[in-house]
Short mmCIF file of N, CA and C in Angstrom, two decimals:
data_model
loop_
_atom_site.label_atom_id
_atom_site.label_comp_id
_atom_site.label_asym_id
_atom_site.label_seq_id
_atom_site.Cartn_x
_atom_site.Cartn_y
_atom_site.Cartn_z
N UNK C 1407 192.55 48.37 235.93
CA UNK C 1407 192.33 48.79 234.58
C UNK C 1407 192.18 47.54 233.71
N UNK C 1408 191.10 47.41 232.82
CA UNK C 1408 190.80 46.49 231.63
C UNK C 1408 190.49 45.54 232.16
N UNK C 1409 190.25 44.18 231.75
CA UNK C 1409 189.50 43.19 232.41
C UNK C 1409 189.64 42.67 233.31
N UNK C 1410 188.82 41.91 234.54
CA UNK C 1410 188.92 41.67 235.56
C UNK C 1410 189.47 40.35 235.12
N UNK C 1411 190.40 39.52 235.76
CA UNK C 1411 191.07 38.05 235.62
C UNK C 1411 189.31 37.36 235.16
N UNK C 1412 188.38 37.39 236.07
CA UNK C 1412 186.87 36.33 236.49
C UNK C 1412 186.22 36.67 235.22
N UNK C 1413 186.57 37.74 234.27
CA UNK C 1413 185.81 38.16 232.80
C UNK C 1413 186.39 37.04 231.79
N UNK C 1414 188.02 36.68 231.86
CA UNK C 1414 188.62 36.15 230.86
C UNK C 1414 188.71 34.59 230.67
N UNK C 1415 188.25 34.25 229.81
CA UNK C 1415 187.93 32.45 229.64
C UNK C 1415 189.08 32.24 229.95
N UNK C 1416 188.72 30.94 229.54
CA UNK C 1416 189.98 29.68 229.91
C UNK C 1416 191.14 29.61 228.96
N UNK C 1417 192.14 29.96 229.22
CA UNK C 1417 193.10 29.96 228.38
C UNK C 1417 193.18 31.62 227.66
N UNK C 1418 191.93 32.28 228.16
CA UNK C 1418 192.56 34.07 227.92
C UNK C 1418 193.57 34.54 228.64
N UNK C 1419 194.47 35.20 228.16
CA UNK C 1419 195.26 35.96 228.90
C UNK C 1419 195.31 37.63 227.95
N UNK C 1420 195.76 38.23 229.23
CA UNK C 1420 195.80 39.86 228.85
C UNK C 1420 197.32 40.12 228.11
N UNK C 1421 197.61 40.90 226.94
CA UNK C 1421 198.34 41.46 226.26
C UNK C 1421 198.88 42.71 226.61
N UNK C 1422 197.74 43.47 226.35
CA UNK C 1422 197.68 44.71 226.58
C UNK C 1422 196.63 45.45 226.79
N UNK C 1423 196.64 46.10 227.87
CA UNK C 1423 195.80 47.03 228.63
C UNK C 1423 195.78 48.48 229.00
N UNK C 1424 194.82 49.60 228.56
CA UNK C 1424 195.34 50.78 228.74
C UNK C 1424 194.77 51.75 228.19
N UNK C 1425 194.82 52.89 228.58
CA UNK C 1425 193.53 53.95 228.73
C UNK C 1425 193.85 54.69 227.07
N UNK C 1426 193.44 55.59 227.34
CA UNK C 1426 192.96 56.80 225.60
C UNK C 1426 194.31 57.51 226.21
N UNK C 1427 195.03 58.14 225.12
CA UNK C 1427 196.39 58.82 225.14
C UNK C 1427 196.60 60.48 226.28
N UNK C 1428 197.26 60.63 226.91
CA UNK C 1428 197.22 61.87 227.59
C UNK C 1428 196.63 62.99 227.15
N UNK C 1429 197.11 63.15 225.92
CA UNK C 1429 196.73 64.28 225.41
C UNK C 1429 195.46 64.43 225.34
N UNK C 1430 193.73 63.84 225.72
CA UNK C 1430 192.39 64.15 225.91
C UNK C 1430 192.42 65.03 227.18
N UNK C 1431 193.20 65.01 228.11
CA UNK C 1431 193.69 65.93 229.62
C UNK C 1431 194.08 67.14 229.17
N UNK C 1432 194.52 67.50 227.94
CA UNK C 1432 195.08 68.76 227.65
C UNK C 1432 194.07 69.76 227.89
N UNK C 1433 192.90 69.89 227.24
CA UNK C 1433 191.85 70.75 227.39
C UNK C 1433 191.25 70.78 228.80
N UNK C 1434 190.71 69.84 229.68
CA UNK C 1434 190.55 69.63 230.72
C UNK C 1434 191.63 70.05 231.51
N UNK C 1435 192.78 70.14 231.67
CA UNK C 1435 193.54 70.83 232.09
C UNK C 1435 194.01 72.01 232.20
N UNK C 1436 194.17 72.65 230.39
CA UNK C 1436 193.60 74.09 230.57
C UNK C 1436 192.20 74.76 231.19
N UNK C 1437 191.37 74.28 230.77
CA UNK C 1437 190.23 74.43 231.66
C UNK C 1437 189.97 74.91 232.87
N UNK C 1438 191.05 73.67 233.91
CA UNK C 1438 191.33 73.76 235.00
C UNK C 1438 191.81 75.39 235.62
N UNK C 1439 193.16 75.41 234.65
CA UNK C 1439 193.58 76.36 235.19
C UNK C 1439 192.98 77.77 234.53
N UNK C 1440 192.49 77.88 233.28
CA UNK C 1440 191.59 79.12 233.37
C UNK C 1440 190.15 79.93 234.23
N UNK C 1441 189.47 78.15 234.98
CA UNK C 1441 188.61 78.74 235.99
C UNK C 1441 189.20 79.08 237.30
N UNK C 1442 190.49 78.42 237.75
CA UNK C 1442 191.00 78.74 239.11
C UNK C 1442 191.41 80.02 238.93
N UNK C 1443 192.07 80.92 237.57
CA UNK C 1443 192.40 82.06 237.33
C UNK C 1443 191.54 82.99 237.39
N UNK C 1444 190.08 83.04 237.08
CA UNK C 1444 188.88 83.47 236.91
C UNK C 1444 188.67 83.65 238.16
N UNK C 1445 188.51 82.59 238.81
CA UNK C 1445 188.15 83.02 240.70
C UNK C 1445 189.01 83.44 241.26
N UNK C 1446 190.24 83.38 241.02
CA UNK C 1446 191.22 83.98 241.89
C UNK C 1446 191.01 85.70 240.76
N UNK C 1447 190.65 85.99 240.18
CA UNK C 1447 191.00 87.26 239.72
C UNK C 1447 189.39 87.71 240.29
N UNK C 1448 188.48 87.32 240.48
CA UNK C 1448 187.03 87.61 240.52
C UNK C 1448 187.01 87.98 242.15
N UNK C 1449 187.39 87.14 243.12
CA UNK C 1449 188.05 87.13 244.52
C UNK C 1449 188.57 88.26 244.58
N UNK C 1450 189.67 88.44 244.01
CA UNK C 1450 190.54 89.69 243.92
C UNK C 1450 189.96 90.97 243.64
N UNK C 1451 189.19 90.81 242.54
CA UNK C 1451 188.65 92.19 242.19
C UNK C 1451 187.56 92.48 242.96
N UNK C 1452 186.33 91.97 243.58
CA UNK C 1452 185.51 92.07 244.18
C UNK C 1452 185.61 92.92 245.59
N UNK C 1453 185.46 94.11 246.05
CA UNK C 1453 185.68 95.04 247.00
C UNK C 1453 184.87 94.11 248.08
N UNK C 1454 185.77 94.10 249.17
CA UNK C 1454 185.35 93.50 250.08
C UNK C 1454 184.22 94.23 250.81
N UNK C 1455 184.08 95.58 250.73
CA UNK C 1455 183.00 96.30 251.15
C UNK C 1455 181.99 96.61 250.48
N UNK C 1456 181.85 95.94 249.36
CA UNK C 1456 180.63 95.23 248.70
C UNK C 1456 179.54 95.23 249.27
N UNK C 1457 178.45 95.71 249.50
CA UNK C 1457 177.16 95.60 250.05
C UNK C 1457 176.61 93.95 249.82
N UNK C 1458 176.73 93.53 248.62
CA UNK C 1458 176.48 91.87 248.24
C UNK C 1458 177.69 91.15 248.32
N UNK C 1459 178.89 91.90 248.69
CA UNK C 1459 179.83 91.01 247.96
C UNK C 1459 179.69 89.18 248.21
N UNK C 1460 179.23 88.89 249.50
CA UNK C 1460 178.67 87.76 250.08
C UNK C 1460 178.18 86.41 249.02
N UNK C 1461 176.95 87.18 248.35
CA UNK C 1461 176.28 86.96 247.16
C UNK C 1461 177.19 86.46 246.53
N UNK C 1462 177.96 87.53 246.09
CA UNK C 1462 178.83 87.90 244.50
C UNK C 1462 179.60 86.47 244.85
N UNK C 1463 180.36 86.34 245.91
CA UNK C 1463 181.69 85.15 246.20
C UNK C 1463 180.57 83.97 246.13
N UNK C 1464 179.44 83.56 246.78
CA UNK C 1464 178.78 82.59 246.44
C UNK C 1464 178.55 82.17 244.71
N UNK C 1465 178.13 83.24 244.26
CA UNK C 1465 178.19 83.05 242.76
C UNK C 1465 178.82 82.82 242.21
N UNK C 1466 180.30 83.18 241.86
CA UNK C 1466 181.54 82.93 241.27
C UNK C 1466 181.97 81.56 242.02
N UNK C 1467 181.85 80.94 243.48
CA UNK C 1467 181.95 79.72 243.56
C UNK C 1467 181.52 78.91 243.34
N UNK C 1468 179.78 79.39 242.94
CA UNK C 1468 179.03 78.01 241.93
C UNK C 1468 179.33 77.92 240.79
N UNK C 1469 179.53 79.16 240.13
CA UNK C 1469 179.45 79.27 238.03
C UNK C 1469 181.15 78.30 238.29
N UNK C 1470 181.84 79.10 239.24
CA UNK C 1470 183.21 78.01 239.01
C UNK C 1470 183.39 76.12 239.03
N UNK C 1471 182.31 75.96 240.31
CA UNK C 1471 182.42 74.70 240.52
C UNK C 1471 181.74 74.33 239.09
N UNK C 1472 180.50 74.27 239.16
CA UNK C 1472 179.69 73.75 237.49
C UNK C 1472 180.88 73.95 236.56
N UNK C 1473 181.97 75.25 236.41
CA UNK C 1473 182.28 74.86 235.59
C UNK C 1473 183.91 73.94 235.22
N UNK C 1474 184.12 73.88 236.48
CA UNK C 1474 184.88 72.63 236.81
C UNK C 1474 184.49 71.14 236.42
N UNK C 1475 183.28 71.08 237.02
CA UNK C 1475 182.53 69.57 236.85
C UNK C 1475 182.63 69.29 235.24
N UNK C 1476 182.35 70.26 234.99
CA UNK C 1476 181.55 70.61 232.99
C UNK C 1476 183.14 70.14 232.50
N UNK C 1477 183.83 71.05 232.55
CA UNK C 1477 185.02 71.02 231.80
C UNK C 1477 186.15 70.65 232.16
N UNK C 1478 186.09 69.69 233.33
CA UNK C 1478 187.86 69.25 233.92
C UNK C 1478 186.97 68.24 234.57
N UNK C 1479 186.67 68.04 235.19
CA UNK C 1479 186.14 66.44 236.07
C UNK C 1479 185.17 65.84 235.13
N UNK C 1480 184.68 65.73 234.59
CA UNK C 1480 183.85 64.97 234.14
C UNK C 1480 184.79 64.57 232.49
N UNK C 1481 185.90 65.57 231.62
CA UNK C 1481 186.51 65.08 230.64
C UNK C 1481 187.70 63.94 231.26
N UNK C 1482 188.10 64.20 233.17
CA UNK C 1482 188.83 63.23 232.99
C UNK C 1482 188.37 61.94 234.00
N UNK C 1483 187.13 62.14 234.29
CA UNK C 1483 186.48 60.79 234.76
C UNK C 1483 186.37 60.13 233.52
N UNK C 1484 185.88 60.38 232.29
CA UNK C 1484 185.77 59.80 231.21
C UNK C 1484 187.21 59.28 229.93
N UNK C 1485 188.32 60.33 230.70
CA UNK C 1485 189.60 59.27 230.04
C UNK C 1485 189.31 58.36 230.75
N UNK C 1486 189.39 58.30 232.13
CA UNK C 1486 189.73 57.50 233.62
C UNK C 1486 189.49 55.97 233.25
N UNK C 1487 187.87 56.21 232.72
CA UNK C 1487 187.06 55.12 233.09
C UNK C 1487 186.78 54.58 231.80
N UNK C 1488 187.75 55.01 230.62
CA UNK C 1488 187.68 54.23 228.95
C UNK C 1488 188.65 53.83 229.39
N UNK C 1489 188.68 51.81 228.60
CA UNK C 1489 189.71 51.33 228.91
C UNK C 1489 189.97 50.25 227.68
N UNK C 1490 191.33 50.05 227.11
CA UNK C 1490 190.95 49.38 226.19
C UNK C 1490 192.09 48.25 226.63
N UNK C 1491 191.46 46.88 225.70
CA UNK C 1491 192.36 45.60 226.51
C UNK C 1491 192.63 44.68 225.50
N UNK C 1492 193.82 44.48 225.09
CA UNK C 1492 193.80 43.27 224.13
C UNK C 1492 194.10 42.25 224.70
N UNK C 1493 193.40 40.95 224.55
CA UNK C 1493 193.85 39.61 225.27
C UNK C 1493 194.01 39.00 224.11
N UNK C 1494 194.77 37.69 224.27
CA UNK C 1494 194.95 36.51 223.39
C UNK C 1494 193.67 36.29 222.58
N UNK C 1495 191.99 36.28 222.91
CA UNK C 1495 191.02 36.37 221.96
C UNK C 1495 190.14 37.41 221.74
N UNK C 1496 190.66 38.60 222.20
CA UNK C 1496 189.27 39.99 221.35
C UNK C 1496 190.28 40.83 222.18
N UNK C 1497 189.84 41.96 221.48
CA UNK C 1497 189.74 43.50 221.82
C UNK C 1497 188.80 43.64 222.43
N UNK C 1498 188.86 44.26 223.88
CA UNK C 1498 187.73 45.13 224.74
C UNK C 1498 187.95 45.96 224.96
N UNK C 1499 187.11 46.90 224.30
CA UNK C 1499 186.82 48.47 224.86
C UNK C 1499 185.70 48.16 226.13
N UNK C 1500 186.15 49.19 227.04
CA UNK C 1500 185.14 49.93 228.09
C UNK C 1500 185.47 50.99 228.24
N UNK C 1501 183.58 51.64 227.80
CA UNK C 1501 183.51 53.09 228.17
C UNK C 1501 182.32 53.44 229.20
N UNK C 1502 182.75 55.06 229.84
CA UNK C 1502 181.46 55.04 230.88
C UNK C 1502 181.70 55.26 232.35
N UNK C 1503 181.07 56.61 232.39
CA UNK C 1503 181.69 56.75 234.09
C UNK C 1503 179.96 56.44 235.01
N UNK C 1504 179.50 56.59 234.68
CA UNK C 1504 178.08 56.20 235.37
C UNK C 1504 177.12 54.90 234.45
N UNK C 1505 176.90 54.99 233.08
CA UNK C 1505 176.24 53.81 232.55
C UNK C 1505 177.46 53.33 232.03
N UNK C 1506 178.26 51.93 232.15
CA UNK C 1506 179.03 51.73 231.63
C UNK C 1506 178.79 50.84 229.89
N UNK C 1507 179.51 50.81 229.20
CA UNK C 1507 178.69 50.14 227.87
C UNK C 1507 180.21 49.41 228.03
N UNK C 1508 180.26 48.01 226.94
CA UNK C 1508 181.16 47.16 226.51
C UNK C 1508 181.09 47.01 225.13
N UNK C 1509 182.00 46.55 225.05
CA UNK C 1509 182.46 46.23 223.67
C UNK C 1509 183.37 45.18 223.21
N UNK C 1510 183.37 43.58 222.45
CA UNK C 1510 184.43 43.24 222.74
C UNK C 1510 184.23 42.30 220.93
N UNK C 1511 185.28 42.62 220.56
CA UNK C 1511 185.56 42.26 219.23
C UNK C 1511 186.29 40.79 218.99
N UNK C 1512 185.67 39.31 218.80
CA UNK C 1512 186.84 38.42 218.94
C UNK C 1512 188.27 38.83 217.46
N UNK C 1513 189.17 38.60 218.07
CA UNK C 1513 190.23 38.32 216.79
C UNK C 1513 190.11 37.54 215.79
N UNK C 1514 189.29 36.61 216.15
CA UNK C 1514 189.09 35.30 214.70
C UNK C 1514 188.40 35.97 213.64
N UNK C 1515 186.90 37.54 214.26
CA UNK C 1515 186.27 38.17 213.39
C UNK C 1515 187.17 39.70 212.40
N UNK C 1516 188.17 39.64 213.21
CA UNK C 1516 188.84 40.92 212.66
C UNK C 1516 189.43 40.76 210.72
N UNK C 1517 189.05 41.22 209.88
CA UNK C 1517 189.38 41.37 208.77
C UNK C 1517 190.56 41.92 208.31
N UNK C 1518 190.77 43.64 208.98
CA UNK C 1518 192.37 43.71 209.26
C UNK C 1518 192.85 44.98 210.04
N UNK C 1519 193.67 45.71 210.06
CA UNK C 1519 193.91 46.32 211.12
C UNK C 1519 194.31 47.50 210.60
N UNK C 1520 194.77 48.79 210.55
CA UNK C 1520 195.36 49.95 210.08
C UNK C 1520 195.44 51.04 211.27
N UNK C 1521 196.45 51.53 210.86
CA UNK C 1521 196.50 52.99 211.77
C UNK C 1521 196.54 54.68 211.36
N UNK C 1522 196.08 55.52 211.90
CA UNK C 1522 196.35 56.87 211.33
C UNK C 1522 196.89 58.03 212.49
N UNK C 1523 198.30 58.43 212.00
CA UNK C 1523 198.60 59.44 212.69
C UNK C 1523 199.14 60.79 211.87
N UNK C 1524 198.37 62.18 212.28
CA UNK C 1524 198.61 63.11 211.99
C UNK C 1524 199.87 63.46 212.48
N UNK C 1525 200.88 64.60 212.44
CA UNK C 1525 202.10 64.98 212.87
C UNK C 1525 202.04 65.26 213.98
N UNK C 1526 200.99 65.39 214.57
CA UNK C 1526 200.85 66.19 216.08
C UNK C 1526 201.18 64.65 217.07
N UNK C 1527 200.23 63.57 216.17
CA UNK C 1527 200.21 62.61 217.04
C UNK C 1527 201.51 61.89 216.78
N UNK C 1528 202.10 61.70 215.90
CA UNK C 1528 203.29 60.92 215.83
C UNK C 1528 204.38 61.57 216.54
N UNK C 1529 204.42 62.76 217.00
CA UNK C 1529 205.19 63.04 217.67
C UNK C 1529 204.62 62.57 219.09
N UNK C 1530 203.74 62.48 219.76
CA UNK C 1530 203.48 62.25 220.86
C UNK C 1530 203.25 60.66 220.53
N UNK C 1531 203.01 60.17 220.07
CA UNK C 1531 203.04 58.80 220.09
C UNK C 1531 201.75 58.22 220.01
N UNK C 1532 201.00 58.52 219.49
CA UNK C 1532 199.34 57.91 219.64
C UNK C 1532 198.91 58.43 218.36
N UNK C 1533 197.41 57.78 218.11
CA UNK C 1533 196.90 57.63 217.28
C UNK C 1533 195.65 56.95 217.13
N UNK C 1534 195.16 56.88 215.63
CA UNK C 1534 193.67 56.69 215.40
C UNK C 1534 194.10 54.97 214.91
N UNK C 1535 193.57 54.24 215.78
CA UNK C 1535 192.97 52.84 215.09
C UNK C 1535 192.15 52.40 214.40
N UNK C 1536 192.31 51.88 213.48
CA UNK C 1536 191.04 51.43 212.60
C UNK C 1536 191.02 50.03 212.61
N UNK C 1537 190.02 49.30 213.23
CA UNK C 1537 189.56 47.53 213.61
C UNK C 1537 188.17 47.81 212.26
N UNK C 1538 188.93 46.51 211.25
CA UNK C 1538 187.67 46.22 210.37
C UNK C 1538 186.87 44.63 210.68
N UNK C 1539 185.96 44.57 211.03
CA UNK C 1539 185.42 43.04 211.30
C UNK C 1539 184.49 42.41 211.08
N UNK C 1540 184.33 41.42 210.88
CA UNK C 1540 183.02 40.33 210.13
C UNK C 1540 181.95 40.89 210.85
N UNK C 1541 181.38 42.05 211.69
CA UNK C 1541 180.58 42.74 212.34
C UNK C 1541 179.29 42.96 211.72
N UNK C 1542 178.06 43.15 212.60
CA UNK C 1542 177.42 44.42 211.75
C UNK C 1542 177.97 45.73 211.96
N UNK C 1543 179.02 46.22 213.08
CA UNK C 1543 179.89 47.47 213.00
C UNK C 1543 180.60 47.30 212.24
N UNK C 1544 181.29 46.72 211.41
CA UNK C 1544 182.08 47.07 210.25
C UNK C 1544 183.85 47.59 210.99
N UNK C 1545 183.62 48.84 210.30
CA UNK C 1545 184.99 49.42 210.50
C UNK C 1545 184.68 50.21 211.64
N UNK C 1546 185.77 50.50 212.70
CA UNK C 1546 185.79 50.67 213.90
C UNK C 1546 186.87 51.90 213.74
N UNK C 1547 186.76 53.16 213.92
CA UNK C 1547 188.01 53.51 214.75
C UNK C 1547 187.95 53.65 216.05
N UNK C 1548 189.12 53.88 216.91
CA UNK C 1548 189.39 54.48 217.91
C UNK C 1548 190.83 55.07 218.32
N UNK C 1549 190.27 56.30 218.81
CA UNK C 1549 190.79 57.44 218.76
C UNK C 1549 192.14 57.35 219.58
N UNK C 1550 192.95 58.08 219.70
CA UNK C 1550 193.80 58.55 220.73
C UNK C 1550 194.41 57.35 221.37
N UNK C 1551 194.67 56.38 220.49
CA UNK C 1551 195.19 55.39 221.34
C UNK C 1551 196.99 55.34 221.20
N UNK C 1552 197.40 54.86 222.84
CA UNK C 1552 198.69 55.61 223.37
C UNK C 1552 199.82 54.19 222.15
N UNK C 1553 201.02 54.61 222.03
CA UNK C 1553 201.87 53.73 221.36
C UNK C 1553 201.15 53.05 220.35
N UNK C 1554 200.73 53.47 219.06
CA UNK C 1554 199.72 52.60 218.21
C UNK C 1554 200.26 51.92 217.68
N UNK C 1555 201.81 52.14 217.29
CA UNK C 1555 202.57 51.06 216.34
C UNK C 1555 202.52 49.71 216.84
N UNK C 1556 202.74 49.99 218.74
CA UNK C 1556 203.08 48.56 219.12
C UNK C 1556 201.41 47.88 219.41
N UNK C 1557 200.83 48.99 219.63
CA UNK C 1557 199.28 48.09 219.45
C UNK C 1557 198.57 47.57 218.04
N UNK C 1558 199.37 48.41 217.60
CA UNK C 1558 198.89 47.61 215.90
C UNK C 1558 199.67 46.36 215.52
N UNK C 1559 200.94 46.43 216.41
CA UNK C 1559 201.97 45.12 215.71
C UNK C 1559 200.88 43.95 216.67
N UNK C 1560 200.46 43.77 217.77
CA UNK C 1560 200.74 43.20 218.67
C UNK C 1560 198.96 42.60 217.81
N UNK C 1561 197.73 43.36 217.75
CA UNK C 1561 196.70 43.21 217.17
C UNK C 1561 196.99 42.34 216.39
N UNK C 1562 197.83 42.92 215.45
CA UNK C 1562 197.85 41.85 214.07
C UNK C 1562 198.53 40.65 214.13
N UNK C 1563 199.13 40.76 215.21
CA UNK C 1563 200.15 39.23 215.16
C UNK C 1563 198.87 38.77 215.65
N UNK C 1564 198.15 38.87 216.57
CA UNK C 1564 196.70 38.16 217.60
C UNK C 1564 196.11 37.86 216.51
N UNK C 1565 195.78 38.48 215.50
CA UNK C 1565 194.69 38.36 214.70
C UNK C 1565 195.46 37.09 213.46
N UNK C 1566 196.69 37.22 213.19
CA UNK C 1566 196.85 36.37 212.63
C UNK C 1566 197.20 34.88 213.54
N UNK C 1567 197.24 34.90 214.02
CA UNK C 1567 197.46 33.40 215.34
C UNK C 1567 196.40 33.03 215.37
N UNK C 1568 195.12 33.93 215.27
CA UNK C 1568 193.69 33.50 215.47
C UNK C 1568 193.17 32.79 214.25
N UNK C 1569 193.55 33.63 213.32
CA UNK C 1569 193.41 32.96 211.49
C UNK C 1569 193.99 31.72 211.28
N UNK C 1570 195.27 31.57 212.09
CA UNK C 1570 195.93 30.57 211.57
C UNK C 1570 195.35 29.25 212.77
N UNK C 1571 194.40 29.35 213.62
CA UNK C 1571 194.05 28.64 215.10
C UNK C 1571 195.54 28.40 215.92
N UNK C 1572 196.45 29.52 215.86
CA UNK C 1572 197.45 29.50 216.30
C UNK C 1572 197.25 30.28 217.96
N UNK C 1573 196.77 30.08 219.00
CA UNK C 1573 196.91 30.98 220.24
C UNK C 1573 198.16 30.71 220.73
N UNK C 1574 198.86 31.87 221.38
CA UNK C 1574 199.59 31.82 222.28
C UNK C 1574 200.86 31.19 222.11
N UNK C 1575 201.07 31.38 220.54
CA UNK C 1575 202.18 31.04 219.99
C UNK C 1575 202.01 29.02 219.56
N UNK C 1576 200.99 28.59 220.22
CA UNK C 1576 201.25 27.07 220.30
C UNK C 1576 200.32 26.51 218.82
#
């Protein structure tokens, strides 16, 4: 997870590393278990002396699989494979389960940092980040990120070490 050691310059080191908050699995999870309920009740109800029933079980095992892929494998290949990484000089996002895209923000460009959590999320512990930076992206959020307090403390100390040409405490 997050950058490979052979990505990070000389004198980068990793902080913190780590995916989008559990709670994007919630729906994908229900999901899960409302199509296994669906085929197991569709299975069930289907008279085995069915003239098609053959058919019928083929069908309900494709509309199920598609809708497995649709709505539970493919929402959590895509937590899986977002990854976000703070090192001693930028923020990297990676997103992308087949085209992957990057993203990597140095700290020297960051302007400043903020966080937003609704009640749902402060109880679970995550939250919306907001990265503002000398960019043509500007203001940045990102979503669902797990422990935000300590990723916001940890950002802003980076970002000010970077302001001050302070790395790594030295």
């Amino acid at each position: 997870m997050g950058l490979p050691d052979h990505h990070l310059t000389e004198g980068e080191r990793v902080v913190l590393s780590f995916h989008p908050h559990w709670k994007r699995l919630i729906m994908p999870f229900l999901a899960l278990i409302v199509v296994v309920a669906a085929v197991g009740a569709a299975f069930f109800l289907l008279p085995g002396d069915y003239e098609y029933a053959g058919y019928a079980w083929i069908a309900v095992g494709v509309v199920a699989f598609v809708a497995l892929v649709l709505w539970s494998i493919i929402p959590f290949l895509r937590w899986r494979t977002t990854s976000y990484t703070l090192t001693s000089h930028r923020f990297a996002i990676s997103v992308g389960v087949l085209n992957k895209s990057e993203d990597d923000i140095p700290l020297a460009k960051v302007n400043s940092v903020s966080s937003d959590q609704k009640f749902i999320e402060r109880l679970l512990g995550c939250g919306t980040l907001r990265v503002e930076s000398a960019s043509e992206k500007g203001e940045i959020d990102y979503r669902d990120i797990p422990k935000i307090q300590l990723v916001r403390q940890e950002l802003f100390r980076l970002v000010e070490d970077a302001s001050d040409g302070n790395i790594d405490g030295r």
